[in-house]
CSV table of C-alpha atoms in Angstrom, one decimal:
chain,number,residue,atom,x,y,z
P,1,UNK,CA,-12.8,8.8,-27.6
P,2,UNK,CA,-12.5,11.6,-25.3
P,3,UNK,CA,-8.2,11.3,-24.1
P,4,UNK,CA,-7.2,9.3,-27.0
P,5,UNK,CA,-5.1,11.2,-29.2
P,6,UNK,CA,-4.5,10.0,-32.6
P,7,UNK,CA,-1.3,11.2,-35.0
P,8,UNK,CA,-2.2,10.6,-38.1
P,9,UNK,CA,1.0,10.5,-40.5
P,10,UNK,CA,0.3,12.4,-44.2
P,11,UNK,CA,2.2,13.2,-47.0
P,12,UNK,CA,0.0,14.3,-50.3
P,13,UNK,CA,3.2,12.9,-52.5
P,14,UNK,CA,3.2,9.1,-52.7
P,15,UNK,CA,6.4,7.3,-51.3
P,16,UNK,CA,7.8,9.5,-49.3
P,17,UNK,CA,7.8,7.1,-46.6
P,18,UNK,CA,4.6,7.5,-44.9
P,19,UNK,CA,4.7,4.0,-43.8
P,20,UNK,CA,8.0,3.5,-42.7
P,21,UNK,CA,8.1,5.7,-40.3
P,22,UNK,CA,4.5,5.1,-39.0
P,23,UNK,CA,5.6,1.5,-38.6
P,24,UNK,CA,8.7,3.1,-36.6
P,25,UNK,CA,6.3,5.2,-34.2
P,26,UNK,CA,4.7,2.4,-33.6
P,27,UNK,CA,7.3,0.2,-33.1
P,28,UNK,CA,8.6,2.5,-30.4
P,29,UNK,CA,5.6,3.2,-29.0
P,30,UNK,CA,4.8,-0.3,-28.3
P,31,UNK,CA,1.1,-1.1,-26.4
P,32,UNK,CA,0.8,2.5,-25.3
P,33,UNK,CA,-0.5,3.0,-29.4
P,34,UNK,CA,-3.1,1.1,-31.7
P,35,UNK,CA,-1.9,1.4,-35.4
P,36,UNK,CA,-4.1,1.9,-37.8
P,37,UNK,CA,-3.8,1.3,-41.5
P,38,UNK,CA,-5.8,3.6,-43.9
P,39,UNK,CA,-3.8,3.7,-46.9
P,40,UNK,CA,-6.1,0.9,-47.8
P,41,UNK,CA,-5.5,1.3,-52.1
P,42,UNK,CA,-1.8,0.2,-51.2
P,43,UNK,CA,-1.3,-1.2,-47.5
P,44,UNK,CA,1.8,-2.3,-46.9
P,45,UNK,CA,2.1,-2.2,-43.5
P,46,UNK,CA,0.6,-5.3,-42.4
P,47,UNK,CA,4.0,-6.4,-44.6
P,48,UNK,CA,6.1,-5.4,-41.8
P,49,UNK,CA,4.5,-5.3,-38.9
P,50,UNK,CA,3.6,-9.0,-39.1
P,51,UNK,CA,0.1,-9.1,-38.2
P,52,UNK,CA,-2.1,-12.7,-36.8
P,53,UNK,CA,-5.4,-12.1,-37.5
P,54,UNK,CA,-7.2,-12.0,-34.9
P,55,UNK,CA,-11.0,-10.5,-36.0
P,56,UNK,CA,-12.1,-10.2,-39.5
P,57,UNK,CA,-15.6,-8.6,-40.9
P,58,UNK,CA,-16.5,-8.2,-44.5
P,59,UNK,CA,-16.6,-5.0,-45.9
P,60,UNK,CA,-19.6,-3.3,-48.4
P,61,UNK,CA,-18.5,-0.1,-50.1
P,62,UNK,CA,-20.9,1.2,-52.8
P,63,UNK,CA,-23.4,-0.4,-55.4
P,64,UNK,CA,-23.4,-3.0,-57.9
P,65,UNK,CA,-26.6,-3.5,-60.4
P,66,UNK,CA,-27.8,-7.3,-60.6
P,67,UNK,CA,-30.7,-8.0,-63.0
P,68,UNK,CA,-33.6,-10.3,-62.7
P,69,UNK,CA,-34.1,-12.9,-64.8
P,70,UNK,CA,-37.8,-13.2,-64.5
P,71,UNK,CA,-38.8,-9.7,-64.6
P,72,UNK,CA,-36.0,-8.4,-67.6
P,73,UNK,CA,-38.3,-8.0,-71.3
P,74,UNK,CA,-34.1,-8.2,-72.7
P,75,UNK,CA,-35.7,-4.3,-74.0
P,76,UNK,CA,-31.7,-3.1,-74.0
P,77,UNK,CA,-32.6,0.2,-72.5
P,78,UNK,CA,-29.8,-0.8,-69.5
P,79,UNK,CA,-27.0,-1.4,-71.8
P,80,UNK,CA,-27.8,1.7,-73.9
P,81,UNK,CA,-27.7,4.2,-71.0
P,82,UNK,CA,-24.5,2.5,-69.4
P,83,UNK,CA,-21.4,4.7,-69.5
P,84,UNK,CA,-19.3,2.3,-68.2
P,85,UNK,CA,-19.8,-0.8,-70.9
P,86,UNK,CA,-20.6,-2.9,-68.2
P,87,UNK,CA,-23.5,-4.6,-69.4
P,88,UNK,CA,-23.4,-7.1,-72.1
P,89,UNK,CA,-26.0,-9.1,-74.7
P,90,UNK,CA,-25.5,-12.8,-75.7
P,91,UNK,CA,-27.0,-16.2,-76.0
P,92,UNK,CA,-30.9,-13.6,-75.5
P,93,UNK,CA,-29.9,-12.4,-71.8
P,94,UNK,CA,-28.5,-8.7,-70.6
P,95,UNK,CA,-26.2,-9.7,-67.9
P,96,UNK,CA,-23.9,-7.1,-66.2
P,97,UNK,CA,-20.0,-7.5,-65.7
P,98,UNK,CA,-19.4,-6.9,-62.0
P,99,UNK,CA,-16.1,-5.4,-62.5
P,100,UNK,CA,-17.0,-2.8,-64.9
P,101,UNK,CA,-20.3,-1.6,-63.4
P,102,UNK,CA,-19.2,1.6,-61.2
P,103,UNK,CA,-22.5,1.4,-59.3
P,104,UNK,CA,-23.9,4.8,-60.5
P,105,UNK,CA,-27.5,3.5,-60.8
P,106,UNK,CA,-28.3,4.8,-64.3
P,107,UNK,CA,-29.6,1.5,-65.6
P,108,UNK,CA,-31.7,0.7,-62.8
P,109,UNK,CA,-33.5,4.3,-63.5
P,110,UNK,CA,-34.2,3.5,-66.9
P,111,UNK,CA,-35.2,0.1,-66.5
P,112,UNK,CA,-39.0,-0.3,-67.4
P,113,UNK,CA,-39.8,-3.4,-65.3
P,114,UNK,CA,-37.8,-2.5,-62.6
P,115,UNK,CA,-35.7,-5.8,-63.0
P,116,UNK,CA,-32.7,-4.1,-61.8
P,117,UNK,CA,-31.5,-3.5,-58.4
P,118,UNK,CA,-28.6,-1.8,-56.6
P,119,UNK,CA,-26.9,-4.0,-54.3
P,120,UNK,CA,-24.3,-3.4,-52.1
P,121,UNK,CA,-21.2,-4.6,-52.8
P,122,UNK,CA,-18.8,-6.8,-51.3
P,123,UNK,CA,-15.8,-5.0,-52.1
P,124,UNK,CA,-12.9,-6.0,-48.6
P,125,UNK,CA,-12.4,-7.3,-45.2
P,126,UNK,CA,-11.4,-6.0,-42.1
P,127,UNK,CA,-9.4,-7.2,-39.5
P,128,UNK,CA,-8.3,-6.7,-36.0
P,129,UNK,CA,-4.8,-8.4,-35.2
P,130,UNK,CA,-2.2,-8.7,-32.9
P,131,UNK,CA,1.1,-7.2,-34.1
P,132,UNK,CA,4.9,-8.3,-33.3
P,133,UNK,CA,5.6,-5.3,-30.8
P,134,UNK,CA,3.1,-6.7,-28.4
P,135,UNK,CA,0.2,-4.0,-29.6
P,136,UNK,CA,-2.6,-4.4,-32.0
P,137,UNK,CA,-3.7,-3.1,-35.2
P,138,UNK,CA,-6.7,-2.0,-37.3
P,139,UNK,CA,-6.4,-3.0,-41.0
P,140,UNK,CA,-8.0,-3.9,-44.0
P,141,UNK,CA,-7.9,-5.6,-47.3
P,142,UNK,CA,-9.3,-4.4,-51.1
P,143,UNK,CA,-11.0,-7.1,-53.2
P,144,UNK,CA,-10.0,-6.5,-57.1
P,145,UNK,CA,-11.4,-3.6,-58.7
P,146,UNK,CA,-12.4,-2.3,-54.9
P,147,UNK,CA,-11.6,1.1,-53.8
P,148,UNK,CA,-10.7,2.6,-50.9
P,149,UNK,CA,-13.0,5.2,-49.3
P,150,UNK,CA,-14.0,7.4,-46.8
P,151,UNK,CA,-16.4,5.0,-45.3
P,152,UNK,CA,-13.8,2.6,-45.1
P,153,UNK,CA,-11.2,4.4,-43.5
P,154,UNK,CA,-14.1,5.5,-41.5
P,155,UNK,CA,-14.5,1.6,-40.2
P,156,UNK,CA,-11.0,0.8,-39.6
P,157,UNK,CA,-10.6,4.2,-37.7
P,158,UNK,CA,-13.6,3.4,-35.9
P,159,UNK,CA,-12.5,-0.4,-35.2
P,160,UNK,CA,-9.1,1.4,-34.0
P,161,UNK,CA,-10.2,4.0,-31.6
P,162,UNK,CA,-12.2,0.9,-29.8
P,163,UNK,CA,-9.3,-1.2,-29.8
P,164,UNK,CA,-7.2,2.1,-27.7
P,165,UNK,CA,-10.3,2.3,-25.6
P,166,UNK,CA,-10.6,-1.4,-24.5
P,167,UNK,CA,-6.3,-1.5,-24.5
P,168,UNK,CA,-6.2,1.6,-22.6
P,169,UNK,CA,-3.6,2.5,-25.4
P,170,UNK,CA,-3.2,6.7,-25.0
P,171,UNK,CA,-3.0,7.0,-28.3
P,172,UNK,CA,-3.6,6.1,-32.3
P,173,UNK,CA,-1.2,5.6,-35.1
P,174,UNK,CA,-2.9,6.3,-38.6
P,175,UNK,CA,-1.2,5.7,-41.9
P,176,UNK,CA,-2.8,7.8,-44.3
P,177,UNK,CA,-3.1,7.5,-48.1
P,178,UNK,CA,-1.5,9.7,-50.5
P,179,UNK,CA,-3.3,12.1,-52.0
P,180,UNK,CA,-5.8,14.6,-50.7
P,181,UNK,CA,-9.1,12.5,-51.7
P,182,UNK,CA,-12.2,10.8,-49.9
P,183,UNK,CA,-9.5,8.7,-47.4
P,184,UNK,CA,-7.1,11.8,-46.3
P,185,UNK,CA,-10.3,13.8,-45.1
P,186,UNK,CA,-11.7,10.7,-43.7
P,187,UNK,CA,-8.3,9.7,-41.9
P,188,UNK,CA,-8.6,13.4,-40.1
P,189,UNK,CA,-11.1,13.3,-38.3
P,190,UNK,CA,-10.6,13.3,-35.0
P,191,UNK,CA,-7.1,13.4,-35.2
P,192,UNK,CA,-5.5,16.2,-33.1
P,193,UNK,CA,-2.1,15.9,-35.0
P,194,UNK,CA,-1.0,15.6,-38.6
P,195,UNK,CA,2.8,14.4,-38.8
P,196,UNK,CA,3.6,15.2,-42.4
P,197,UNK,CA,6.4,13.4,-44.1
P,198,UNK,CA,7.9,15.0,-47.1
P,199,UNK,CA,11.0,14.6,-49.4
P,200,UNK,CA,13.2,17.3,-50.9
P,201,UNK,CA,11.6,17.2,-54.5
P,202,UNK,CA,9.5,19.0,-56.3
P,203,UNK,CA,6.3,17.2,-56.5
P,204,UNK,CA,6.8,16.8,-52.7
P,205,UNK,CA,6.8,20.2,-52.3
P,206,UNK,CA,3.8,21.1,-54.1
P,207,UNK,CA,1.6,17.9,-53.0
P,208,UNK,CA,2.7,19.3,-49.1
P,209,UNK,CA,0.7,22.2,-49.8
P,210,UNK,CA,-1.9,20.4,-50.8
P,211,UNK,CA,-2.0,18.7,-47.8
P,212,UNK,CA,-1.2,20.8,-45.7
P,213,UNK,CA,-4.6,22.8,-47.1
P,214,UNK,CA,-6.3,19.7,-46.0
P,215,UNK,CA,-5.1,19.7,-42.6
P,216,UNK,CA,-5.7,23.4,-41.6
P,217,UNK,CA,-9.6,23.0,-42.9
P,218,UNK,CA,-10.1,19.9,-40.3
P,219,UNK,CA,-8.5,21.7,-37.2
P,220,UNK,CA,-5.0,19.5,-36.7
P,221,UNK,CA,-1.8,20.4,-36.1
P,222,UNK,CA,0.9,20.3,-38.8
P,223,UNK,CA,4.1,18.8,-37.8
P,224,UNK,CA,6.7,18.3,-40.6
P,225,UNK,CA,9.7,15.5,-41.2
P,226,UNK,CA,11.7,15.6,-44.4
P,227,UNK,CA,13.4,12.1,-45.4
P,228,UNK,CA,16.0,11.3,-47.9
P,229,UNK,CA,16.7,15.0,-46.6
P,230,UNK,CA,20.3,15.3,-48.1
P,231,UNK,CA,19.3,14.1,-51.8
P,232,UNK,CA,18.7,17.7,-52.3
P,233,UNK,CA,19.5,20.4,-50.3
P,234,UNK,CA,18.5,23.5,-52.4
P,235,UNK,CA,14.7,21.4,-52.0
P,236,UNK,CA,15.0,20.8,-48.7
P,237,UNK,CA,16.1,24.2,-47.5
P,238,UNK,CA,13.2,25.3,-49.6
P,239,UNK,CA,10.7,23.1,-47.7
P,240,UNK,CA,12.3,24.1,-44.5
P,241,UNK,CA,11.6,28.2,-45.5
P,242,UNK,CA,7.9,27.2,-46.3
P,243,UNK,CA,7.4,25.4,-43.5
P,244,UNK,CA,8.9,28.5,-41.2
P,245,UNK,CA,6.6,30.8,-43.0
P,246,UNK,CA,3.2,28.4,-42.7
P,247,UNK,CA,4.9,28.5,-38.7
P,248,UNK,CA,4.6,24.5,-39.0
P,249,UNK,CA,7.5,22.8,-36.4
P,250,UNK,CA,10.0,21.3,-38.4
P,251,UNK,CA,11.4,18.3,-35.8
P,252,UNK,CA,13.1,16.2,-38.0
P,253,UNK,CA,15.4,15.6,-41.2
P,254,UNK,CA,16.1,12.1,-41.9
P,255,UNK,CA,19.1,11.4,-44.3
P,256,UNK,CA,19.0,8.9,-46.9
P,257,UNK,CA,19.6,5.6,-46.1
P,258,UNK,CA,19.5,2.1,-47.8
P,259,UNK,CA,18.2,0.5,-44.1
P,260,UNK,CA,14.7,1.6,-45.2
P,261,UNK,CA,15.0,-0.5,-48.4
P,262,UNK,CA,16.9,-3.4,-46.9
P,263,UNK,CA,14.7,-3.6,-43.7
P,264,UNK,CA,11.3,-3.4,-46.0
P,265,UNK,CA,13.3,-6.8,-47.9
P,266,UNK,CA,13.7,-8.6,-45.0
P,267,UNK,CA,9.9,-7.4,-44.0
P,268,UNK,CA,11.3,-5.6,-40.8
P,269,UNK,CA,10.7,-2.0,-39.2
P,270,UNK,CA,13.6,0.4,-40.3
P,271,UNK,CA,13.6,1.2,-36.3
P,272,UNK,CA,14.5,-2.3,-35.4
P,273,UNK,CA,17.0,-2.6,-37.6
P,274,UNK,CA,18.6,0.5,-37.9
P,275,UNK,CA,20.3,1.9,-34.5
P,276,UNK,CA,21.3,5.2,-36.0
P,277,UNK,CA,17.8,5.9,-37.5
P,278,UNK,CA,15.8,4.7,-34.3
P,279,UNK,CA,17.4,7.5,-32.3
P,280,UNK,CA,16.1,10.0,-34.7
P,281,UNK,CA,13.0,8.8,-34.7
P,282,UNK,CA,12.2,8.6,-31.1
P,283,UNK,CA,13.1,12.0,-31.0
P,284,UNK,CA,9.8,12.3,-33.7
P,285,UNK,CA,7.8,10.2,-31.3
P,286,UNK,CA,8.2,12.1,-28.3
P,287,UNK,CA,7.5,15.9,-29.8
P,288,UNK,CA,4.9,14.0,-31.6
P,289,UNK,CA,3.1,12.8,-28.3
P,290,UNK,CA,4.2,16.2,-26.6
P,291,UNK,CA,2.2,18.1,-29.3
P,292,UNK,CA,-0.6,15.7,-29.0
P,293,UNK,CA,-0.8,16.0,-25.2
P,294,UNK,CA,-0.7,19.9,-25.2
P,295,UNK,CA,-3.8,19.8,-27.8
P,296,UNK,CA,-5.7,17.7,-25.4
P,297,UNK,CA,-5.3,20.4,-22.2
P,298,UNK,CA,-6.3,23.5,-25.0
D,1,UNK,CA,-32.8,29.6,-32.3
D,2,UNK,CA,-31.9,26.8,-33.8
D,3,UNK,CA,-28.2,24.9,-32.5
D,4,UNK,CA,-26.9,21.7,-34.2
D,5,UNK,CA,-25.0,19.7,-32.5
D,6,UNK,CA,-23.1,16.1,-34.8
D,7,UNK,CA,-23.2,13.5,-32.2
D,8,UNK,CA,-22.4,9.9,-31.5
D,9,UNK,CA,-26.4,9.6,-30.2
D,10,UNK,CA,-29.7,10.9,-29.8
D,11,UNK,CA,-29.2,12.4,-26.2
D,12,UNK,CA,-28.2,15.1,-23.9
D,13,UNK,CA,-25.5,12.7,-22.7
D,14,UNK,CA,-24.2,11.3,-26.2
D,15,UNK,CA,-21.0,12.5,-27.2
D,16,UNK,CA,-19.9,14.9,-30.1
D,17,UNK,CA,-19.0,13.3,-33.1
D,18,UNK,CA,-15.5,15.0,-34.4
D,19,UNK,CA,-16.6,13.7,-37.9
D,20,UNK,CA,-19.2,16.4,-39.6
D,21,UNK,CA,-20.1,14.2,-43.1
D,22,UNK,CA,-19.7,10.9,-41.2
D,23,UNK,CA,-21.8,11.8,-38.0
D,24,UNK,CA,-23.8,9.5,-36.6
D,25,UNK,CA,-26.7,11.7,-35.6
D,26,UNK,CA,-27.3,15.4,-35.8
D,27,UNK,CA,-29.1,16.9,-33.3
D,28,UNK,CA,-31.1,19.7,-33.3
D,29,UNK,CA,-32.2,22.1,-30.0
D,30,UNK,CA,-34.3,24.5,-30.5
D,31,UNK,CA,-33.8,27.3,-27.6
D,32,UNK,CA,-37.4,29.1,-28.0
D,33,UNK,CA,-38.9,25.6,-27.3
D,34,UNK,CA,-36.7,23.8,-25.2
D,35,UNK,CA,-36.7,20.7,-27.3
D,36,UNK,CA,-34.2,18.3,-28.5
D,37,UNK,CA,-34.9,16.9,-32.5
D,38,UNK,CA,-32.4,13.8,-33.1
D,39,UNK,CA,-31.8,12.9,-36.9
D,40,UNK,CA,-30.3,10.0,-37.4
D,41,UNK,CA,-27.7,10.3,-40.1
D,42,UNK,CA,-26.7,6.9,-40.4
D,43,UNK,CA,-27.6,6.0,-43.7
D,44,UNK,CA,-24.7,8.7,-44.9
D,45,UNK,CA,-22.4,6.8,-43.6
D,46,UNK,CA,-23.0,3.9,-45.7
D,47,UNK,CA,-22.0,6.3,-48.3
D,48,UNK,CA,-18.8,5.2,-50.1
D,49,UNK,CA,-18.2,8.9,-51.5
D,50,UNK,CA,-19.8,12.3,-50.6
D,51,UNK,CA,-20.6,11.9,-47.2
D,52,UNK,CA,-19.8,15.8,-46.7
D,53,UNK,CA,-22.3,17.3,-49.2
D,54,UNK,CA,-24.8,14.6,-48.6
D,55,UNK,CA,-24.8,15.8,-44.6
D,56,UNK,CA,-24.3,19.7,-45.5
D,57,UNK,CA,-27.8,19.5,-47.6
D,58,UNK,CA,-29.5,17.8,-44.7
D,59,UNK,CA,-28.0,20.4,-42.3
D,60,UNK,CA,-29.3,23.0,-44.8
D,61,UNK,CA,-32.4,21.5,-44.5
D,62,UNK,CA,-32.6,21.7,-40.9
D,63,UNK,CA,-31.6,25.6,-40.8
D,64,UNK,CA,-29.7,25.9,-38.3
D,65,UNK,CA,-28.3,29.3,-36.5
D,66,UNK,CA,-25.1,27.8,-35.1
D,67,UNK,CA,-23.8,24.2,-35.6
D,68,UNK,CA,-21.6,22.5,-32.8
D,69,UNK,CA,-19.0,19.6,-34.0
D,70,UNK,CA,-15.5,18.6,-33.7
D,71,UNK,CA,-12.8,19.1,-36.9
D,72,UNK,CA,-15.3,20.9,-38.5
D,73,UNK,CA,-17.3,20.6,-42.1
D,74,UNK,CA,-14.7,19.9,-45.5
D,75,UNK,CA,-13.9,22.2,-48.4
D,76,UNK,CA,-17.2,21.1,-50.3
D,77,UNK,CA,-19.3,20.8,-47.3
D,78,UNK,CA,-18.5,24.5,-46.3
D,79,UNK,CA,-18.8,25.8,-49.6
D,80,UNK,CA,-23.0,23.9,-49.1
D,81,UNK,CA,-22.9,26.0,-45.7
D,82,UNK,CA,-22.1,29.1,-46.9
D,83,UNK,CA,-25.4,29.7,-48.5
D,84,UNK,CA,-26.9,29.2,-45.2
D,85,UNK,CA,-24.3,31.4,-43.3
D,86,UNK,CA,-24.5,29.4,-39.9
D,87,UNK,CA,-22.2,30.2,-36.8
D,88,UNK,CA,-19.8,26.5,-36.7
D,89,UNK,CA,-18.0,26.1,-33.7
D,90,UNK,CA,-15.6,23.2,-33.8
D,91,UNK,CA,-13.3,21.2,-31.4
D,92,UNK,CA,-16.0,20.2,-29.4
D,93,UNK,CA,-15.1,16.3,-29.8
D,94,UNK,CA,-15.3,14.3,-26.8
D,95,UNK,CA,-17.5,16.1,-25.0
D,96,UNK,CA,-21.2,15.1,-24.6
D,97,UNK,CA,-24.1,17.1,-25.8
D,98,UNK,CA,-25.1,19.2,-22.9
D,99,UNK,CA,-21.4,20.0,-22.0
D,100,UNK,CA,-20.6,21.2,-25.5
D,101,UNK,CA,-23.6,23.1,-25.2
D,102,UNK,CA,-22.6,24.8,-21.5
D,103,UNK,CA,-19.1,25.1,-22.9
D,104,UNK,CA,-20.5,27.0,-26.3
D,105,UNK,CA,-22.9,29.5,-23.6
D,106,UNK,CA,-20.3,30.5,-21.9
D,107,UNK,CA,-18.3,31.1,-24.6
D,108,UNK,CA,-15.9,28.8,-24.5
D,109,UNK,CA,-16.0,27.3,-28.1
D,110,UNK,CA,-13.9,28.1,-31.0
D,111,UNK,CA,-15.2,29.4,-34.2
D,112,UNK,CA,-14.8,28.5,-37.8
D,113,UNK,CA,-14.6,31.0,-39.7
D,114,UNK,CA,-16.4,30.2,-42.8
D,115,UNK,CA,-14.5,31.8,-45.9
């Protein structure tokens, strides 16, 4: 793990273009990068980076209760104590609704017979795949009513950093989720950089704080782009003063522009399309892989 | 005194784990005694949720004087820490045990501080 240096792309606000411009970096930064995907509630980015599976393992995040047959007296005490309605009485037999049971385990405590037991659950898969710029990435997929996690952006980071070492990739794309939850503390460790991309709005601002919170606790460097940049100038000037005064580096405003859209329709990378918006943001991926370098040699 | 190390593996020679909730193994050396404890923390891992608080009660078990670990404990994990008041020093990721130790000897480390 010791040279690889992963840039892990954050935003606290929901579509601000997280993904579009870690599909960009990566686009540009070919097989020197693994990509890996941990905004697993809403990935997208297997969408447009046109993944063929290559590996895929099953994934167990948290608990489900199943009852025994042959040991349940049909007592009730289960479907008293559940909070979550997800245990239900007909035709003389508790049975539980896999869906609604939230794994917490209650039922199983009170059980007298000890007729219920906490199994893990089957809740994704993960793959390993070979993507259209010649590299590879680290994803994985949600079953319904699955949720993503920290262990789970745990795996696919983990599947991801020994996909750089074997590749002899330098470094590690991460798409983060949203939010500053379970995933986003998850998708930081180990990272040595956090490219945050914002927009000039209000909510942006205030979830960048957030965020940014996050990413001073775990140790990684800020950096800061703001897309759809001219939508709002009063916000984005704004932005720009708070990041001068947290002393983050500010490398990039992207202006609006219907490519990201159009290029997300025709399931292509905005950096492939767009001529004009690739330039700005290979000037993103080399600061960003500057900054990463310099945190190695600290 | 008693130094903590979150590792990849029960040696000398393992690496650091950069995660703190999500280590692998944490591994204790106690200085008086010259020895080397490994815990395996695996079974934390398998946690979907609450890895952080899970691991900061074991390390609060364990007692440590000064913990050695890579990005460093969470919000709620420090918050489990501060009532044990250990020295963390962080960034230590990709180094093994015994050169994360050298490196923390001579100084070399940087420290969290806990507020």
């Amino acid at each position: 793990m010791d040279s690889i240096r992963e840039i892990v792309v954050l935003s606290g606000k929901g579509g601000t273009g997280k993904t579009s411009v870690a599909s960009s970096l990566a686009y540009l930064a070919g097989k020197e990068a693994i990509l890996a995907d941990c905004d697993v509630d809403a990935s997208n980015l297997h969408l447009i980076m046109g993944p063929d599976i290559i590996k895929k393992e099953l994934f167990y995040g948290g608990e489900v209760a199943q009852i025994d047959i042959e040991t349940c007296i049909q007592c009730g005490k289960c479907k008293e104590v559940c909070r979550f309605d997800a245990i239900s009485f007909s035709a003389g037999v508790h049975t539980i609704d896999n869906l609604s049971c939230e794994g917490c385990g209650y039922c199983s405590r009170v059980c007298p017979t000890g007729a219920i037991t906490m199994m893990p659950r089957l809740s994704g898969e993960f793959y390993i795949s070979g993507i259209r710029n010649g590299s590879q990435m680290s994803h994985a997929k949600l079953f319904a009513g699955g949720e993503n996690s920290g262990k789970l952006v745990a795996t696919v980071k983990k599947n991801a950093y020994r996909m750089a070492k074997e590749r002899g990739c330098d470094y590690l794309i991460t798409d983060g989720a949203p939010g500053i939850g379970c995933p986003v503390v998850s998708s930081l460790s180990g990272a040595k950089v956090a490219l945050l991309v914002t927009e000039p709005t209000m909510s942006a601002l205030h979830d960048l704080k957030r965020v940014l919170f996050v990413v001073r606790r775990f140790n990684a460097i800020p950096l800061l782009v703001i897309n759809k940049s001219d939508i709002n100038e009063a916000v984005s000037e704004e932005i720009k003063k708070f990041a001068k005064s947290e002393k983050i580096e500010h490398l990039a405003n992207i202006p609006f522009n219907t490519s990201f859209v159009e290029s997300m329709g025709k399931a292509r990378i905005v950096a492939e399309e767009n001529q004009f918006l690739k330039g700005i943001f290979e000037s993103i991926w080399e600061k960003a892989k500057e900054v990463a370098d310099s945190s190695v040699q600290n | 005194m008693k130094i903590l190390f979150t590792s990849t593996g029960s040696e000398w020679s393992s690496k650091i784990d950069p995660r703190f909730g999500r280590a692998e193994y944490l591994l204790i050396y106690d200085t008086e005694k010259d020895e080397l404890i490994s815990t395996d923390n695996r079974s934390v891992n398998g946690k979907a949720h609450g890895a952080g608080t899970a691991t900061a009660q074991k390390v609060f078990d364990l007692s440590p004087d000064v913990i050695i670990t890579g990005n460093g404990p969470g919000e709620n994990a420090a918050r489990v820490l501060q009532h044990l008041n250990p020295k963390i020093f962080i960034n230590a990721q990709g180094l093994s045990v015994k050169d994360a130790y050298e490196k923390y000897s001579a100084g070399d480390l940087s420290q969290l501080p806990l507020s």
